[in-house]
């Protein structure tokens, strides 16, 4: 039998442990840290979580996180509205923005095709992307998915779908670590991959 703490503290540990990237030990450390922290500090965390759940939504155009939809990127007339960069998650938008190489728009898919986890094309924002390509304004779609099996499968699926549409479809150049995650690529590697993108 695994020993557990009584009531509230164990519930807090379990809540942290269920989050991505936090193991049971880390969850316990954070829970006890908060228990001993000044009330104002723990309240700041509670408020930040409530605020994010109340205010943050997904952009109706690109699927990125925002406080007012359309997001700041979609509604910025100075951005290049003829290019869409397709990424898996909102955090990938941030990674590409940090390169300062890209001035176009985004489409956040909300994941990648993964048969093992029962995630198929219809679970992703692919219809949203196709809808945006209808008016002929978009000339290039840059597929910037994670360099792993799921990202590759999704890139292949998208390129088959987009090729007949007479839009230039490119993907990031190699140089990104295979099996890795866009989030962990350093800015120089990512901006080179963006610069060296090739047609699919
Ligand atoms: Zn948007």
PDB file of C-alpha atoms and ligand atoms in Angstrom:
ATOM      1  CA  UNK A   1       0.000   0.000   0.000  1.00  0.00           C
ATOM      2  CA  UNK A   2       1.270   3.467  -0.853  1.00  0.00           C
ATOM      3  CA  UNK A   3       1.163   5.798   2.108  1.00  0.00           C
ATOM      4  CA  UNK A   4      -0.666   9.053   1.526  1.00  0.00           C
ATOM      5  CA  UNK A   5      -1.116  12.242   3.502  1.00  0.00           C
ATOM      6  CA  UNK A   6      -4.468  13.124   4.996  1.00  0.00           C
ATOM      7  CA  UNK A   7      -7.082  14.999   2.995  1.00  0.00           C
ATOM      8  CA  UNK A   8      -6.280  18.409   1.549  1.00  0.00           C
ATOM      9  CA  UNK A   9      -2.491  18.152   1.313  1.00  0.00           C
ATOM     10  CA  UNK A  10      -2.725  14.840  -0.553  1.00  0.00           C
ATOM     11  CA  UNK A  11      -5.361  16.284  -2.888  1.00  0.00           C
ATOM     12  CA  UNK A  12      -3.000  19.175  -3.673  1.00  0.00           C
ATOM     13  CA  UNK A  13      -0.073  16.789  -4.265  1.00  0.00           C
ATOM     14  CA  UNK A  14      -2.260  14.636  -6.548  1.00  0.00           C
ATOM     15  CA  UNK A  15      -3.392  17.725  -8.484  1.00  0.00           C
ATOM     16  CA  UNK A  16       0.184  18.833  -9.127  1.00  0.00           C
ATOM     17  CA  UNK A  17       1.278  15.282  -9.947  1.00  0.00           C
ATOM     18  CA  UNK A  18      -1.416  15.060 -12.630  1.00  0.00           C
ATOM     19  CA  UNK A  19       0.096  18.075 -14.457  1.00  0.00           C
ATOM     20  CA  UNK A  20       2.480  17.521 -17.378  1.00  0.00           C
ATOM     21  CA  UNK A  21       6.149  17.642 -16.431  1.00  0.00           C
ATOM     22  CA  UNK A  22       5.654  17.279 -12.670  1.00  0.00           C
ATOM     23  CA  UNK A  23       6.415  13.902 -11.087  1.00  0.00           C
ATOM     24  CA  UNK A  24       5.226  12.739  -7.631  1.00  0.00           C
ATOM     25  CA  UNK A  25       8.360  14.090  -5.894  1.00  0.00           C
ATOM     26  CA  UNK A  26       8.081  17.507  -7.527  1.00  0.00           C
ATOM     27  CA  UNK A  27       4.353  17.614  -6.728  1.00  0.00           C
ATOM     28  CA  UNK A  28       5.103  16.971  -3.068  1.00  0.00           C
ATOM     29  CA  UNK A  29       7.817  19.639  -3.034  1.00  0.00           C
ATOM     30  CA  UNK A  30       5.505  22.282  -4.537  1.00  0.00           C
ATOM     31  CA  UNK A  31       2.618  21.372  -2.208  1.00  0.00           C
ATOM     32  CA  UNK A  32       4.776  21.728   0.921  1.00  0.00           C
ATOM     33  CA  UNK A  33       6.365  24.887  -0.432  1.00  0.00           C
ATOM     34  CA  UNK A  34       2.905  26.446  -0.835  1.00  0.00           C
ATOM     35  CA  UNK A  35       1.842  25.249   2.592  1.00  0.00           C
ATOM     36  CA  UNK A  36       4.697  27.203   4.158  1.00  0.00           C
ATOM     37  CA  UNK A  37       4.608  30.167   1.770  1.00  0.00           C
ATOM     38  CA  UNK A  38       3.007  33.464   2.846  1.00  0.00           C
ATOM     39  CA  UNK A  39      -0.739  33.597   2.103  1.00  0.00           C
ATOM     40  CA  UNK A  40      -0.191  36.387  -0.416  1.00  0.00           C
ATOM     41  CA  UNK A  41       2.040  34.119  -2.506  1.00  0.00           C
ATOM     42  CA  UNK A  42      -0.326  31.148  -2.576  1.00  0.00           C
ATOM     43  CA  UNK A  43      -3.222  33.518  -3.282  1.00  0.00           C
ATOM     44  CA  UNK A  44      -1.318  34.908  -6.285  1.00  0.00           C
ATOM     45  CA  UNK A  45      -1.197  31.389  -7.738  1.00  0.00           C
ATOM     46  CA  UNK A  46      -4.896  30.777  -7.046  1.00  0.00           C
ATOM     47  CA  UNK A  47      -5.789  34.122  -8.677  1.00  0.00           C
ATOM     48  CA  UNK A  48      -3.575  33.485 -11.704  1.00  0.00           C
ATOM     49  CA  UNK A  49      -5.261  30.117 -12.319  1.00  0.00           C
ATOM     50  CA  UNK A  50      -8.786  31.563 -11.903  1.00  0.00           C
ATOM     51  CA  UNK A  51      -7.958  34.516 -14.137  1.00  0.00           C
ATOM     52  CA  UNK A  52      -6.535  32.369 -16.925  1.00  0.00           C
ATOM     53  CA  UNK A  53      -9.611  30.119 -16.858  1.00  0.00           C
ATOM     54  CA  UNK A  54     -11.959  33.108 -16.874  1.00  0.00           C
ATOM     55  CA  UNK A  55     -10.251  35.347 -19.427  1.00  0.00           C
ATOM     56  CA  UNK A  56      -8.177  33.300 -21.849  1.00  0.00           C
ATOM     57  CA  UNK A  57      -9.872  31.881 -24.901  1.00  0.00           C
ATOM     58  CA  UNK A  58      -8.907  30.539 -28.304  1.00  0.00           C
ATOM     59  CA  UNK A  59      -8.786  32.836 -31.344  1.00  0.00           C
ATOM     60  CA  UNK A  60     -11.720  32.118 -33.670  1.00  0.00           C
ATOM     61  CA  UNK A  61      -9.420  32.496 -36.699  1.00  0.00           C
ATOM     62  CA  UNK A  62      -6.134  30.800 -35.812  1.00  0.00           C
ATOM     63  CA  UNK A  63      -6.815  28.825 -32.599  1.00  0.00           C
ATOM     64  CA  UNK A  64      -4.071  30.594 -30.640  1.00  0.00           C
ATOM     65  CA  UNK A  65      -4.696  31.641 -27.039  1.00  0.00           C
ATOM     66  CA  UNK A  66      -5.827  35.227 -26.549  1.00  0.00           C
ATOM     67  CA  UNK A  67      -7.885  37.448 -24.281  1.00  0.00           C
ATOM     68  CA  UNK A  68      -9.930  38.902 -27.123  1.00  0.00           C
ATOM     69  CA  UNK A  69     -10.717  37.086 -30.337  1.00  0.00           C
ATOM     70  CA  UNK A  70      -9.431  37.570 -33.066  1.00  0.00           C
ATOM     71  CA  UNK A  71      -6.003  37.532 -31.431  1.00  0.00           C
ATOM     72  CA  UNK A  72      -3.428  40.337 -31.671  1.00  0.00           C
ATOM     73  CA  UNK A  73      -1.566  38.540 -34.488  1.00  0.00           C
ATOM     74  CA  UNK A  74      -4.641  37.877 -36.681  1.00  0.00           C
ATOM     75  CA  UNK A  75      -5.878  41.446 -36.267  1.00  0.00           C
ATOM     76  CA  UNK A  76      -2.501  43.111 -36.947  1.00  0.00           C
ATOM     77  CA  UNK A  77      -2.605  44.726 -40.432  1.00  0.00           C
ATOM     78  CA  UNK A  78       1.216  45.020 -40.469  1.00  0.00           C
ATOM     79  CA  UNK A  79       1.595  41.239 -40.529  1.00  0.00           C
ATOM     80  CA  UNK A  80       1.891  39.352 -43.803  1.00  0.00           C
ATOM     81  CA  UNK A  81      -1.607  37.957 -44.374  1.00  0.00           C
ATOM     82  CA  UNK A  82      -0.474  35.877 -47.364  1.00  0.00           C
ATOM     83  CA  UNK A  83       1.501  33.363 -45.262  1.00  0.00           C
ATOM     84  CA  UNK A  84       0.222  30.955 -42.616  1.00  0.00           C
ATOM     85  CA  UNK A  85       2.554  28.985 -40.387  1.00  0.00           C
ATOM     86  CA  UNK A  86       0.909  25.794 -39.080  1.00  0.00           C
ATOM     87  CA  UNK A  87       1.968  24.722 -35.576  1.00  0.00           C
ATOM     88  CA  UNK A  88       0.738  22.164 -33.061  1.00  0.00           C
ATOM     89  CA  UNK A  89       0.291  24.213 -29.890  1.00  0.00           C
ATOM     90  CA  UNK A  90       0.074  27.858 -28.782  1.00  0.00           C
ATOM     91  CA  UNK A  91       3.526  27.525 -27.182  1.00  0.00           C
ATOM     92  CA  UNK A  92       4.949  26.863 -30.661  1.00  0.00           C
ATOM     93  CA  UNK A  93       3.639  30.271 -31.801  1.00  0.00           C
ATOM     94  CA  UNK A  94       5.725  31.777 -29.025  1.00  0.00           C
ATOM     95  CA  UNK A  95       8.829  29.799 -30.103  1.00  0.00           C
ATOM     96  CA  UNK A  96       8.509  31.041 -33.703  1.00  0.00           C
ATOM     97  CA  UNK A  97       7.716  34.604 -32.616  1.00  0.00           C
ATOM     98  CA  UNK A  98      10.909  34.552 -30.526  1.00  0.00           C
ATOM     99  CA  UNK A  99      12.998  33.982 -33.667  1.00  0.00           C
ATOM    100  CA  UNK A 100      11.761  37.391 -34.956  1.00  0.00           C
ATOM    101  CA  UNK A 101      12.143  35.920 -38.469  1.00  0.00           C
ATOM    102  CA  UNK A 102       8.491  35.445 -39.213  1.00  0.00           C
ATOM    103  CA  UNK A 103       5.898  38.141 -39.912  1.00  0.00           C
ATOM    104  CA  UNK A 104       3.000  36.051 -41.224  1.00  0.00           C
ATOM    105  CA  UNK A 105      -0.034  34.518 -39.548  1.00  0.00           C
ATOM    106  CA  UNK A 106      -0.485  31.208 -37.729  1.00  0.00           C
ATOM    107  CA  UNK A 107      -2.797  28.254 -37.539  1.00  0.00           C
ATOM    108  CA  UNK A 108      -2.684  26.305 -34.281  1.00  0.00           C
ATOM    109  CA  UNK A 109      -3.823  22.713 -34.894  1.00  0.00           C
ATOM    110  CA  UNK A 110      -4.269  21.816 -31.241  1.00  0.00           C
ATOM    111  CA  UNK A 111      -2.052  18.720 -31.494  1.00  0.00           C
ATOM    112  CA  UNK A 112      -0.891  16.237 -34.113  1.00  0.00           C
ATOM    113  CA  UNK A 113      -2.301  13.062 -35.655  1.00  0.00           C
ATOM    114  CA  UNK A 114      -1.641  10.227 -33.203  1.00  0.00           C
ATOM    115  CA  UNK A 115      -3.501   6.940 -33.778  1.00  0.00           C
ATOM    116  CA  UNK A 116      -2.159   5.531 -30.480  1.00  0.00           C
ATOM    117  CA  UNK A 117      -3.962   8.319 -28.586  1.00  0.00           C
ATOM    118  CA  UNK A 118      -6.998   8.206 -30.900  1.00  0.00           C
ATOM    119  CA  UNK A 119      -6.268  11.669 -32.314  1.00  0.00           C
ATOM    120  CA  UNK A 120      -7.285  11.849 -35.958  1.00  0.00           C
ATOM    121  CA  UNK A 121      -7.428  14.738 -38.454  1.00  0.00           C
ATOM    122  CA  UNK A 122     -10.992  15.632 -37.378  1.00  0.00           C
ATOM    123  CA  UNK A 123      -9.774  16.287 -33.820  1.00  0.00           C
ATOM    124  CA  UNK A 124      -7.433  19.028 -35.073  1.00  0.00           C
ATOM    125  CA  UNK A 125      -8.182  22.526 -36.417  1.00  0.00           C
ATOM    126  CA  UNK A 126      -7.615  21.397 -40.011  1.00  0.00           C
ATOM    127  CA  UNK A 127     -11.074  22.442 -41.258  1.00  0.00           C
ATOM    128  CA  UNK A 128     -10.371  25.898 -39.836  1.00  0.00           C
ATOM    129  CA  UNK A 129      -7.131  26.017 -41.861  1.00  0.00           C
ATOM    130  CA  UNK A 130      -8.828  24.908 -45.102  1.00  0.00           C
ATOM    131  CA  UNK A 131     -11.507  27.520 -44.587  1.00  0.00           C
ATOM    132  CA  UNK A 132      -8.875  30.238 -44.394  1.00  0.00           C
ATOM    133  CA  UNK A 133      -7.361  29.150 -47.717  1.00  0.00           C
ATOM    134  CA  UNK A 134     -10.617  29.497 -49.665  1.00  0.00           C
ATOM    135  CA  UNK A 135     -10.441  33.183 -50.603  1.00  0.00           C
ATOM    136  CA  UNK A 136      -7.063  32.827 -52.358  1.00  0.00           C
ATOM    137  CA  UNK A 137      -5.340  35.454 -50.228  1.00  0.00           C
ATOM    138  CA  UNK A 138      -2.886  32.961 -48.734  1.00  0.00           C
ATOM    139  CA  UNK A 139       0.058  32.135 -51.012  1.00  0.00           C
ATOM    140  CA  UNK A 140       2.223  30.006 -48.710  1.00  0.00           C
ATOM    141  CA  UNK A 141       1.585  27.554 -45.890  1.00  0.00           C
ATOM    142  CA  UNK A 142       4.620  26.740 -43.748  1.00  0.00           C
ATOM    143  CA  UNK A 143       4.155  23.460 -41.896  1.00  0.00           C
ATOM    144  CA  UNK A 144       6.159  23.790 -38.659  1.00  0.00           C
ATOM    145  CA  UNK A 145       5.249  20.718 -36.644  1.00  0.00           C
ATOM    146  CA  UNK A 146       7.384  18.880 -34.112  1.00  0.00           C
ATOM    147  CA  UNK A 147      10.118  16.703 -35.671  1.00  0.00           C
ATOM    148  CA  UNK A 148       8.694  13.438 -34.284  1.00  0.00           C
ATOM    149  CA  UNK A 149       6.495  10.598 -35.603  1.00  0.00           C
ATOM    150  CA  UNK A 150       3.198  12.405 -34.942  1.00  0.00           C
ATOM    151  CA  UNK A 151       4.471  15.658 -36.464  1.00  0.00           C
ATOM    152  CA  UNK A 152       5.732  13.792 -39.557  1.00  0.00           C
ATOM    153  CA  UNK A 153       2.419  11.945 -40.020  1.00  0.00           C
ATOM    154  CA  UNK A 154       0.528  15.227 -39.760  1.00  0.00           C
ATOM    155  CA  UNK A 155       2.902  17.014 -42.152  1.00  0.00           C
ATOM    156  CA  UNK A 156       2.392  14.246 -44.741  1.00  0.00           C
ATOM    157  CA  UNK A 157      -1.378  14.406 -44.264  1.00  0.00           C
ATOM    158  CA  UNK A 158      -1.431  18.206 -44.657  1.00  0.00           C
ATOM    159  CA  UNK A 159       0.833  18.262 -47.699  1.00  0.00           C
ATOM    160  CA  UNK A 160      -1.451  15.759 -49.487  1.00  0.00           C
ATOM    161  CA  UNK A 161      -4.438  17.880 -48.574  1.00  0.00           C
ATOM    162  CA  UNK A 162      -2.899  21.218 -49.592  1.00  0.00           C
ATOM    163  CA  UNK A 163      -0.942  20.292 -52.726  1.00  0.00           C
ATOM    164  CA  UNK A 164      -4.026  20.332 -55.042  1.00  0.00           C
ATOM    165  CA  UNK A 165      -4.941  23.844 -53.813  1.00  0.00           C
ATOM    166  CA  UNK A 166      -2.251  25.662 -55.805  1.00  0.00           C
ATOM    167  CA  UNK A 167      -0.648  27.105 -52.659  1.00  0.00           C
ATOM    168  CA  UNK A 168       3.068  26.852 -51.959  1.00  0.00           C
ATOM    169  CA  UNK A 169       3.486  24.378 -49.089  1.00  0.00           C
ATOM    170  CA  UNK A 170       6.813  24.409 -47.280  1.00  0.00           C
ATOM    171  CA  UNK A 171       8.165  22.733 -44.176  1.00  0.00           C
ATOM    172  CA  UNK A 172      10.961  23.605 -41.796  1.00  0.00           C
ATOM    173  CA  UNK A 173      14.448  22.606 -42.898  1.00  0.00           C
ATOM    174  CA  UNK A 174      16.145  19.748 -41.125  1.00  0.00           C
ATOM    175  CA  UNK A 175      18.565  20.688 -38.388  1.00  0.00           C
ATOM    176  CA  UNK A 176      15.912  20.411 -35.741  1.00  0.00           C
ATOM    177  CA  UNK A 177      16.678  17.459 -33.485  1.00  0.00           C
ATOM    178  CA  UNK A 178      14.612  14.453 -34.609  1.00  0.00           C
ATOM    179  CA  UNK A 179      12.193  13.227 -31.960  1.00  0.00           C
ATOM    180  CA  UNK A 180      12.393  16.625 -30.312  1.00  0.00           C
ATOM    181  CA  UNK A 181       9.931  19.354 -29.590  1.00  0.00           C
ATOM    182  CA  UNK A 182       9.813  22.770 -31.248  1.00  0.00           C
ATOM    183  CA  UNK A 183       9.595  24.353 -27.818  1.00  0.00           C
ATOM    184  CA  UNK A 184      13.100  23.190 -26.916  1.00  0.00           C
ATOM    185  CA  UNK A 185      14.805  24.248 -30.144  1.00  0.00           C
ATOM    186  CA  UNK A 186      16.999  27.269 -29.553  1.00  0.00           C
ATOM    187  CA  UNK A 187      16.107  30.438 -31.439  1.00  0.00           C
ATOM    188  CA  UNK A 188      19.043  30.253 -33.861  1.00  0.00           C
ATOM    189  CA  UNK A 189      18.288  26.645 -34.881  1.00  0.00           C
ATOM    190  CA  UNK A 190      14.636  27.470 -35.290  1.00  0.00           C
ATOM    191  CA  UNK A 191      15.197  30.622 -37.325  1.00  0.00           C
ATOM    192  CA  UNK A 192      17.637  28.739 -39.608  1.00  0.00           C
ATOM    193  CA  UNK A 193      15.045  25.998 -40.035  1.00  0.00           C
ATOM    194  CA  UNK A 194      12.504  28.660 -40.954  1.00  0.00           C
ATOM    195  CA  UNK A 195      14.846  30.390 -43.387  1.00  0.00           C
ATOM    196  CA  UNK A 196      15.843  27.119 -45.045  1.00  0.00           C
ATOM    197  CA  UNK A 197      12.281  25.839 -45.364  1.00  0.00           C
ATOM    198  CA  UNK A 198      11.649  23.728 -48.437  1.00  0.00           C
ATOM    199  CA  UNK A 199       8.630  22.874 -50.561  1.00  0.00           C
ATOM    200  CA  UNK A 200       6.885  19.578 -49.864  1.00  0.00           C
TER     201      UNK A 200
HETATM  202 ZN1  LIG B   1      -5.583  34.519 -34.221  1.00  0.00          ZN
END
